[in-house]
Short mmCIF file of C-alpha atoms and ligand atoms in Angstrom, two decimals:
data_model
loop_
_atom_site.label_atom_id
_atom_site.label_comp_id
_atom_site.label_asym_id
_atom_site.label_seq_id
_atom_site.Cartn_x
_atom_site.Cartn_y
_atom_site.Cartn_z
CA UNK A 258 -27.23 48.12 5.56
CA UNK A 259 -25.35 44.97 6.54
CA UNK A 260 -22.70 45.16 9.48
CA UNK A 261 -18.92 45.36 8.75
CA UNK A 262 -17.30 41.27 8.15
CA UNK A 263 -14.91 40.93 10.88
CA UNK A 264 -11.50 40.35 9.70
CA UNK A 265 -10.67 36.10 10.28
CA UNK A 266 -7.37 33.89 9.25
CA UNK A 267 -9.54 31.36 8.36
CA UNK A 268 -12.92 30.06 7.09
CA UNK A 269 -12.76 26.31 6.67
CA UNK A 270 -15.61 25.98 3.83
CA UNK A 271 -17.73 23.14 1.70
CA UNK A 272 -18.14 20.82 4.36
CA UNK A 273 -20.78 18.17 4.19
CA UNK A 274 -21.10 17.92 7.88
CA UNK A 275 -19.39 19.15 11.02
CA UNK A 276 -19.65 16.87 13.96
CA UNK A 277 -18.10 17.37 17.33
CA UNK A 278 -18.81 16.45 20.82
CA UNK A 279 -19.63 19.77 23.08
CA UNK A 280 -17.88 21.27 26.07
CA UNK A 281 -15.29 21.23 28.68
CA UNK A 282 -16.23 18.43 30.74
CA UNK A 283 -15.91 14.27 30.62
CA UNK A 284 -18.97 13.56 28.61
CA UNK A 285 -20.29 10.14 30.29
CA UNK A 286 -23.03 7.45 29.65
CA UNK A 287 -25.88 8.87 26.93
CA UNK A 288 -24.13 11.76 26.56
CA UNK A 289 -20.95 10.29 24.99
CA UNK A 290 -23.11 10.03 21.69
CA UNK A 291 -25.41 13.79 22.00
CA UNK A 292 -22.69 15.02 19.77
CA UNK A 293 -23.49 18.03 18.02
CA UNK A 294 -23.94 18.01 14.54
CA UNK A 295 -23.94 21.01 11.82
CA UNK A 296 -25.15 20.34 7.98
CA UNK A 297 -22.86 22.05 5.97
CA UNK A 298 -21.11 23.56 8.95
CA UNK A 299 -18.24 26.00 9.34
CA UNK A 300 -14.93 27.09 11.27
CA UNK A 301 -13.56 30.13 11.95
CA UNK A 302 -10.31 29.96 13.45
CA UNK A 303 -8.59 34.72 14.34
CA UNK A 304 -5.00 33.68 15.23
CA UNK A 305 -4.31 29.85 16.92
CA UNK A 306 -8.30 30.28 18.39
CA UNK A 307 -11.93 28.93 17.33
CA UNK A 308 -13.88 31.98 16.44
CA UNK A 309 -16.98 30.92 15.62
CA UNK A 310 -18.63 27.25 14.35
CA UNK A 311 -21.96 26.76 12.31
CA UNK A 312 -23.96 26.65 9.63
CA UNK A 313 -21.63 28.58 6.63
CA UNK A 314 -24.06 30.41 4.89
CA UNK A 315 -24.05 32.47 8.54
CA UNK A 316 -20.33 32.27 8.86
CA UNK A 317 -19.57 33.84 5.24
CA UNK A 318 -22.54 36.43 6.39
CA UNK A 319 -20.25 37.60 9.06
CA UNK A 320 -16.48 37.13 8.34
CA UNK A 321 -14.40 38.09 5.81
CA UNK A 322 -11.71 35.25 5.66
CA UNK A 323 -8.11 36.48 4.83
CA UNK A 324 -8.02 33.04 3.82
CA UNK A 325 -9.63 30.22 3.42
CA UNK A 326 -9.48 26.32 3.55
CA UNK A 327 -11.94 24.81 1.01
CA UNK A 328 -13.20 20.76 2.60
CA UNK A 329 -14.88 20.07 -0.43
CA UNK A 330 -17.87 18.29 1.03
CA UNK A 331 -16.05 16.06 3.72
CA UNK A 332 -16.44 16.25 7.48
CA UNK A 333 -14.96 18.34 10.20
CA UNK A 334 -13.88 16.95 13.19
CA UNK A 335 -11.45 18.14 16.17
CA UNK A 336 -8.53 16.56 15.87
CA UNK A 337 -8.27 13.04 17.52
CA UNK A 338 -6.73 12.89 20.92
CA UNK A 339 -4.21 9.36 22.32
CA UNK A 340 -4.33 9.58 25.46
CA UNK A 341 -2.19 6.32 25.78
CA UNK A 342 1.35 5.76 23.99
CA UNK A 343 4.43 4.00 24.73
CA UNK A 344 6.23 6.20 21.14
CA UNK A 345 9.93 6.30 22.84
CA UNK A 346 11.10 2.43 21.16
CA UNK A 347 14.45 1.67 19.05
CA UNK A 348 13.72 -2.02 17.59
CA UNK A 349 9.99 -3.61 16.24
CA UNK A 350 8.91 -7.29 17.61
CA UNK A 351 7.34 -8.47 14.30
CA UNK A 352 9.81 -11.78 15.92
CA UNK A 353 6.74 -12.05 18.78
CA UNK A 354 4.18 -11.21 16.54
CA UNK A 355 4.52 -13.86 14.49
CA UNK A 356 5.24 -16.19 17.74
CA UNK A 357 1.62 -15.17 18.65
CA UNK A 358 0.42 -16.62 15.47
CA UNK A 359 2.36 -20.21 16.37
CA UNK A 360 -0.19 -19.73 19.34
CA UNK A 361 2.42 -18.61 22.15
CA UNK A 362 1.05 -16.24 24.83
CA UNK A 363 1.79 -12.35 25.71
CA UNK A 364 2.85 -13.92 29.21
CA UNK A 365 5.03 -16.64 27.42
CA UNK A 366 6.76 -13.96 25.46
CA UNK A 367 7.35 -12.07 28.31
CA UNK A 368 8.95 -14.63 30.62
CA UNK A 369 10.94 -15.96 27.37
CA UNK A 370 12.94 -12.41 28.03
CA UNK A 371 11.00 -11.47 25.50
CA UNK A 372 8.06 -8.86 25.76
CA UNK A 373 9.09 -5.78 27.28
CA UNK A 374 12.30 -6.33 27.93
CA UNK A 375 13.67 -6.70 24.39
CA UNK A 376 12.57 -2.98 24.06
CA UNK A 377 13.93 -2.38 26.83
CA UNK A 378 17.28 -3.75 25.20
CA UNK A 379 17.40 -1.48 22.52
CA UNK A 380 16.14 1.91 24.21
CA UNK A 381 19.68 1.01 26.42
CA UNK A 382 21.85 0.70 23.46
CA UNK A 383 19.69 3.64 21.61
CA UNK A 384 21.54 7.25 21.33
CA UNK A 385 19.08 10.63 22.05
CA UNK A 386 20.00 11.27 18.12
CA UNK A 387 18.18 7.68 17.33
CA UNK A 388 15.36 7.90 19.46
CA UNK A 389 14.14 11.16 18.83
CA UNK A 390 14.83 10.44 14.44
CA UNK A 391 12.47 7.37 15.07
CA UNK A 392 10.08 9.14 17.76
CA UNK A 393 9.96 11.84 15.01
CA UNK A 394 8.85 9.36 12.32
CA UNK A 395 5.69 8.17 14.69
CA UNK A 396 4.95 11.25 15.25
CA UNK A 397 4.68 12.54 11.82
CA UNK A 398 2.15 9.49 10.99
CA UNK A 399 0.50 10.42 14.51
CA UNK A 400 -0.25 13.55 12.05
CA UNK A 401 -1.27 12.26 8.63
CA UNK A 402 -3.78 10.16 10.96
CA UNK A 403 -5.13 13.37 12.39
CA UNK A 404 -4.32 12.67 15.90
CA UNK A 405 -3.46 16.28 16.49
CA UNK A 406 -2.57 15.40 20.69
CA UNK A 407 -0.48 12.48 21.90
CA UNK A 408 0.49 11.33 25.47
CA UNK A 409 4.25 9.93 25.17
CA UNK A 410 5.81 7.37 28.08
CA UNK A 411 8.75 6.57 28.21
CA UNK A 412 9.22 2.80 30.27
CA UNK A 413 11.42 1.27 27.83
CA UNK A 414 14.82 2.52 30.04
CA UNK A 415 14.02 1.42 32.91
CA UNK A 416 16.96 3.03 34.54
CA UNK A 417 17.20 6.51 36.28
CA UNK A 418 19.96 7.58 32.75
CA UNK A 419 17.89 6.09 30.36
CA UNK A 420 14.54 6.72 31.88
CA UNK A 421 15.66 10.28 31.59
CA UNK A 422 16.95 9.87 27.86
CA UNK A 423 13.76 9.14 26.84
CA UNK A 424 12.03 11.87 28.66
CA UNK A 425 14.34 14.44 27.62
CA UNK A 426 13.94 13.03 23.94
CA UNK A 427 10.55 13.33 24.19
CA UNK A 428 11.02 16.93 24.99
CA UNK A 429 13.02 18.05 21.63
CA UNK A 430 10.28 16.64 19.68
CA UNK A 431 7.92 18.66 21.11
CA UNK A 432 9.77 21.96 20.07
CA UNK A 433 10.04 20.02 16.09
CA UNK A 434 6.93 19.55 15.52
CA UNK A 435 3.05 20.90 15.92
CA UNK A 436 1.28 17.35 17.26
CA UNK A 437 1.34 18.12 20.87
CA UNK A 438 3.51 15.96 23.09
CA UNK A 439 1.89 15.13 27.63
CA UNK A 440 4.67 13.34 28.70
CA UNK A 441 4.42 10.30 31.05
CA UNK A 442 7.03 8.68 32.87
CA UNK A 443 6.58 5.55 32.68
CA UNK A 444 9.36 3.70 34.54
CA UNK A 445 6.98 1.74 36.71
CA UNK A 446 7.00 -0.03 33.39
CA UNK A 447 8.66 -4.17 34.25
CA UNK A 448 11.16 -5.13 37.19
CA UNK A 449 14.51 -4.30 34.44
CA UNK A 450 16.57 -7.95 33.93
CA UNK A 451 19.14 -6.55 37.30
CA UNK A 452 16.73 -6.11 39.36
CA UNK A 453 14.80 -9.86 38.97
CA UNK A 454 16.49 -10.74 42.12
CA UNK A 455 15.79 -7.56 44.45
CA UNK A 456 12.31 -6.72 44.09
CA UNK A 457 11.27 -3.79 46.29
CA UNK A 458 15.25 -1.91 45.66
CA UNK A 459 13.86 -1.61 42.23
CA UNK A 460 10.89 0.21 43.42
CA UNK A 461 12.77 2.09 45.87
CA UNK A 462 14.36 3.37 43.12
CA UNK A 463 11.56 4.85 41.20
CA UNK A 464 10.60 6.22 44.48
CA UNK A 465 13.71 7.94 45.72
CA UNK A 466 15.76 7.84 42.88
CA UNK A 467 14.11 8.16 39.30
CA UNK A 468 10.59 10.29 40.22
CA UNK A 469 12.68 13.21 42.20
CA UNK A 470 14.59 14.17 39.13
CA UNK A 471 11.29 13.64 37.34
CA UNK A 472 9.04 16.20 38.69
CA UNK A 473 12.24 18.58 39.66
CA UNK A 474 13.00 18.25 35.75
CA UNK A 475 9.11 18.68 34.80
CA UNK A 476 9.88 16.14 32.43
CA UNK A 477 6.87 14.65 32.75
CA UNK A 478 3.04 15.65 33.25
CA UNK A 479 2.04 12.20 34.74
CA UNK A 480 3.56 8.89 36.69
CA UNK A 481 2.25 5.27 35.20
CA UNK A 482 1.80 1.91 36.45
CA UNK A 483 2.11 -1.51 35.11
CA UNK A 484 -0.40 -2.99 37.62
CA UNK A 485 -0.46 -6.44 36.42
CA UNK A 486 0.54 -9.86 38.07
CA UNK A 487 4.18 -10.21 35.93
CA UNK A 488 4.73 -6.65 37.13
CA UNK A 489 3.75 -4.16 39.56
CA UNK A 490 1.63 -5.67 42.47
CA UNK A 491 -1.63 -3.35 43.80
CA UNK A 492 1.29 -2.21 47.09
CA UNK A 493 4.07 -1.60 45.08
CA UNK A 494 1.60 0.60 42.57
CA UNK A 495 0.63 2.03 45.34
CA UNK A 496 3.67 3.66 47.10
CA UNK A 497 4.76 4.68 44.14
CA UNK A 498 2.07 6.53 42.78
CA UNK A 499 1.72 8.18 46.62
CA UNK A 500 5.18 9.18 46.10
CA UNK A 501 4.63 10.34 42.20
CA UNK A 502 1.65 12.54 43.18
CA UNK A 503 2.76 13.95 46.29
CA UNK A 504 5.70 15.29 43.89
CA UNK A 505 3.18 16.83 42.53
CA UNK A 506 2.59 14.37 38.91
CA UNK A 507 -0.93 13.36 37.56
CA UNK A 508 -1.59 10.16 37.86
CA UNK A 509 -2.45 7.04 34.74
CA UNK A 510 -1.95 2.99 35.29
CA UNK A 511 -2.26 0.06 33.94
CA UNK A 512 -4.76 -2.53 35.39
CA UNK A 513 -6.69 -5.29 35.41
CA UNK A 514 -5.42 -5.66 31.08
CA UNK A 515 -4.22 -9.82 31.90
CA UNK A 516 -5.73 -10.45 34.90
CA UNK A 517 -8.56 -8.93 37.32
CA UNK A 518 -5.71 -7.70 40.06
CA UNK A 519 -8.57 -4.62 41.10
CA UNK A 520 -6.05 -2.03 39.48
CA UNK A 521 -8.89 -0.29 38.87
CA UNK A 522 -10.64 -0.06 42.08
CA UNK A 523 -6.94 1.63 43.40
CA UNK A 524 -7.20 3.66 40.30
CA UNK A 525 -10.15 5.32 42.09
CA UNK A 526 -8.47 5.53 45.34
CA UNK A 527 -5.72 7.54 44.50
CA UNK A 528 -7.87 9.99 42.36
CA UNK A 529 -6.26 9.57 38.91
CA UNK A 530 -6.70 10.90 35.94
CA UNK A 531 -7.06 7.85 34.28
CA UNK A 532 -7.75 3.45 34.46
CA UNK A 533 -6.22 2.10 31.28
CA UNK A 534 -7.40 -1.25 29.41
CA UNK A 535 -9.38 -2.63 32.16
CA UNK A 536 -10.46 -5.71 29.63
CA UNK A 537 -10.23 -7.66 33.69
CA UNK A 538 -11.86 -4.73 35.58
CA UNK A 539 -15.29 -6.47 37.94
CA UNK A 540 -17.90 -4.27 38.93
CA UNK A 541 -16.41 -2.81 41.89
CA UNK A 542 -13.99 -1.90 39.84
CA UNK A 543 -16.58 -0.25 37.11
CA UNK A 544 -18.43 1.45 40.11
CA UNK A 545 -15.37 3.07 41.89
CA UNK A 546 -14.50 4.15 38.13
CA UNK A 547 -17.23 6.11 38.30
CA UNK A 548 -16.92 7.50 41.55
CA UNK A 549 -14.25 9.00 41.48
CA UNK A 550 -14.18 9.97 38.49
CA UNK A 551 -11.95 8.29 36.65
CA UNK A 552 -11.50 8.25 32.96
CA UNK A 553 -11.58 5.05 31.49
CA UNK A 554 -8.66 4.81 28.68
CA UNK A 555 -9.58 1.84 26.44
CA UNK A 556 -7.13 -0.12 23.95
CA UNK A 557 -9.80 -1.68 21.30
CA UNK A 558 -7.40 -3.65 18.94
CA UNK A 559 -4.42 -4.94 22.26
CA UNK A 560 -6.44 -7.95 22.75
CA UNK A 561 -6.83 -8.48 19.19
CA UNK A 562 -3.01 -7.78 18.24
CA UNK A 563 -2.00 -10.26 21.35
CA UNK A 564 -4.79 -12.61 20.20
CA UNK A 565 -6.78 -12.53 23.58
CA UNK A 566 -9.70 -13.22 23.67
CA UNK A 567 -10.99 -11.38 26.30
CA UNK A 568 -11.57 -7.71 25.67
CA UNK A 569 -12.58 -4.27 28.37
CA UNK A 570 -16.55 -3.89 27.87
CA UNK A 571 -16.83 -1.02 26.81
CA UNK A 572 -21.12 -1.32 26.50
CA UNK A 573 -20.88 -1.85 29.82
CA UNK A 574 -18.46 1.19 30.81
CA UNK A 575 -20.79 3.70 28.82
CA UNK A 576 -24.29 1.76 30.08
CA UNK A 577 -22.50 2.45 33.79
CA UNK A 578 -22.48 5.64 32.90
CA UNK A 579 -18.46 6.00 32.38
CA UNK A 580 -16.95 8.55 30.59
CA UNK A 581 -14.62 6.38 27.99
CA UNK A 582 -11.58 6.97 26.04
CA UNK A 583 -10.46 5.31 23.11
CA UNK A 584 -6.82 5.18 22.85
CA UNK A 585 -4.26 3.63 20.46
CA UNK A 586 -1.72 2.09 22.42
CA UNK A 587 0.58 2.29 19.49
CA UNK A 588 4.05 0.22 21.27
CA UNK A 589 6.46 -2.65 19.58
CA UNK A 590 4.99 -4.92 21.08
CA UNK A 591 1.04 -5.35 22.22
CA UNK A 592 -0.25 -2.72 19.35
CA UNK A 593 1.92 -1.38 16.43
CA UNK A 594 -0.81 0.64 15.38
CA UNK A 595 -1.17 4.01 15.06
CA UNK A 596 -5.01 5.34 13.38
CA UNK A 597 -7.29 6.63 15.53
CA UNK A 598 -9.95 5.71 13.07
CA UNK A 599 -8.66 2.32 13.53
CA UNK A 600 -9.36 2.14 16.79
CA UNK A 601 -12.49 3.76 16.70
CA UNK A 602 -14.37 1.49 14.17
CA UNK A 603 -12.94 -1.35 16.46
CA UNK A 604 -14.77 -0.12 20.05
CA UNK A 605 -17.73 -0.03 17.27
CA UNK A 606 -17.88 -3.58 16.47
CA UNK A 607 -16.32 -5.07 19.38
CA UNK A 608 -18.34 -2.51 21.71
CA UNK A 609 -20.92 -1.90 19.71
CA UNK A 610 -20.67 1.91 20.45
CA UNK A 611 -21.99 4.51 17.83
CA UNK A 612 -19.64 6.26 15.60
CA UNK A 613 -20.90 9.61 17.80
CA UNK A 614 -19.35 7.69 20.94
CA UNK A 615 -16.44 7.00 18.87
CA UNK A 616 -15.62 10.42 18.22
CA UNK A 617 -16.15 11.36 21.55
CA UNK A 618 -13.93 8.94 23.15
CA UNK A 619 -11.15 10.33 20.26
CA UNK A 620 -11.37 13.41 21.16
CA UNK A 621 -12.59 14.85 24.09
CA UNK A 622 -13.13 12.77 26.88
CA UNK A 623 -9.50 11.29 26.24
CA UNK A 624 -8.29 15.16 26.27
CA UNK A 625 -10.14 15.28 30.25
CA UNK A 626 -7.95 12.72 30.71
CA UNK A 627 -4.78 14.29 30.04
CA UNK A 628 -6.83 17.41 31.63
CA UNK A 629 -7.23 19.39 28.74
CA UNK A 630 -10.70 19.16 28.65
CA UNK A 631 -10.92 22.83 28.46
CA UNK A 632 -8.30 23.79 25.41
CA UNK A 633 -8.72 21.08 23.04
CA UNK A 634 -11.15 18.02 21.97
CA UNK A 635 -14.40 19.57 20.54
CA UNK A 636 -15.17 22.09 18.14
CA UNK A 637 -15.97 24.73 19.61
CA UNK A 638 -15.44 28.88 20.68
CA UNK A 639 -12.40 29.72 22.39
CA UNK A 640 -10.83 26.13 22.03
CA UNK A 641 -7.89 26.09 19.81
CA UNK A 642 -7.76 25.15 16.20
CA UNK A 643 -6.90 21.90 16.07
CA UNK A 644 -9.22 20.80 13.08
CA UNK A 645 -9.79 17.83 10.84
CA UNK A 646 -11.12 17.96 7.11
CA UNK A 647 -12.54 14.38 6.76
CA UNK A 648 -12.93 12.12 3.76
CA UNK A 649 -16.04 11.31 4.20
CA UNK A 650 -19.52 12.60 4.20
CA UNK A 651 -20.81 12.74 7.55
CA UNK A 652 -19.04 11.42 11.16
CA UNK A 653 -20.83 7.74 10.59
CA UNK A 654 -18.33 7.13 8.04
CA UNK A 655 -15.60 7.44 10.42
CA UNK A 656 -16.55 4.23 11.57
CA UNK A 657 -17.99 2.44 8.91
CA UNK A 658 -14.57 2.75 6.51
CA UNK A 659 -11.70 0.34 7.33
CA UNK A 660 -8.39 0.75 5.86
CA UNK A 661 -8.10 3.71 5.03
CA UNK A 662 -6.59 6.90 6.25
CA UNK A 663 -10.34 9.24 6.67
CA UNK A 664 -7.87 12.31 6.73
CA UNK A 665 -7.45 14.24 4.14
CA UNK A 666 -6.32 17.58 6.11
CA UNK A 667 -5.14 18.89 9.93
CA UNK A 668 -5.57 21.79 11.17
CA UNK A 669 -3.17 22.39 13.89
CA UNK A 670 -3.75 26.31 16.59
CA UNK A 671 -5.44 27.61 13.24
CA UNK A 672 -2.17 26.20 10.97
CA UNK A 673 -2.52 23.73 7.60
CA UNK A 674 0.42 21.21 9.17
CA UNK A 675 -1.28 18.41 7.09
CA UNK A 676 -2.59 18.12 3.87
CA UNK A 677 -2.67 14.98 1.12
CA UNK A 678 -3.30 15.59 -2.05
O1 LIG B 1717 -0.07 -1.26 26.93
N1 LIG B 1717 0.89 -3.45 29.50
C1 LIG B 1717 1.74 -2.89 29.26
N2 LIG B 1717 2.14 -1.86 28.49
C2 LIG B 1717 1.85 -1.99 27.37
C3 LIG B 1717 2.49 -3.39 26.06
C4 LIG B 1717 4.21 -3.05 26.15
C5 LIG B 1717 5.36 -3.86 25.92
O2 LIG B 1717 4.90 -4.93 25.08
O3 LIG B 1717 5.57 -3.06 24.98
C6 LIG B 1717 0.35 -2.13 27.21
O4 LIG B 1717 0.15 -3.30 26.62
FE1 LIG B 1718 -0.24 1.17 27.29
#
């Protein structure tokens, strides 16, 4: 007689394929392309956790599910993890988009008072209620696109009160919808207009007033800085980030995006969790990131959106043995895009990454950059049950088809939270 079946809350059945990276540590270099592919794979879920992953016949033989989800020939993958977004804003910048199509550059637009400071004016004028309402709309779209964890930066307030307002809006949004939000303080996103003539005083304000308040209120897990010629110098950035680290915050940096400043080397020196953008990273910077175990978080659509030729050396970073992650960089100025599937396609086309490498970059490696590799990012026993049913026959289609969301059903913590008709 066969053993009695184990009761579970949910069995996800009927998929043509299950594809997932494996492990809890970042997958680097060649290991990025080695995903586990299970034809007709299924997942068993009990409460919020995955209790089994394997061929459907095996799971059907072992488990008695209280409910089932029919994947109808689709592909099962882990929920996507977006490790770099700026989703708290009130106003949009389609005017700047159009100016760029006519030849203006991002830097010229910023120098004329547009850019980040334009969004700052909108955030300062906006109520918490309005910011929360807009953020919830963005999060609903992220969820429909299969993103189940989102790093959320402040950085469009640039006063103590307005930065706190944005971080508190993120904290409130956490309670109101299923996506896990990871808050990052980006008070050093730009120098606000009122400090343009006295920049050292703004750096001082960030270090001695904003950061202690953020840390004391546990308003952020990470501190980010826009390290760039038009923003914060290497010295300013080091000072702010060392202060953040001493207050217990993790570090993520915008580096080498518009110019080769050596920001990757700084991220390595400080032991940052991630170094983001990297369009102008040097070979020395690449070596430093690898040696320090920093996750490069690339934003493949940003150069397109800014009409810039220069792109991050995605293929080179993978071949150099780094655990690349990809993100949308969703924000109203440099990338009005929320779709990680679209980002993966761009990473495939522009960086020459395989579908498997893209999947690892948008799940496990992104999760590891957020300190959550043990919890999410793969479909494995013990991990949180964040599972997507994709409306494609195998994981290669994930990068192969453009312009349509492949996401049919989203499961977060074992519950179906989004389902497309
Ligand atoms: O990641 N580089 C700095 N920050 C954003 C752009 C923000 C904006 O233009 O509003 C980025 O590209
Ligand atoms: Fe950014």
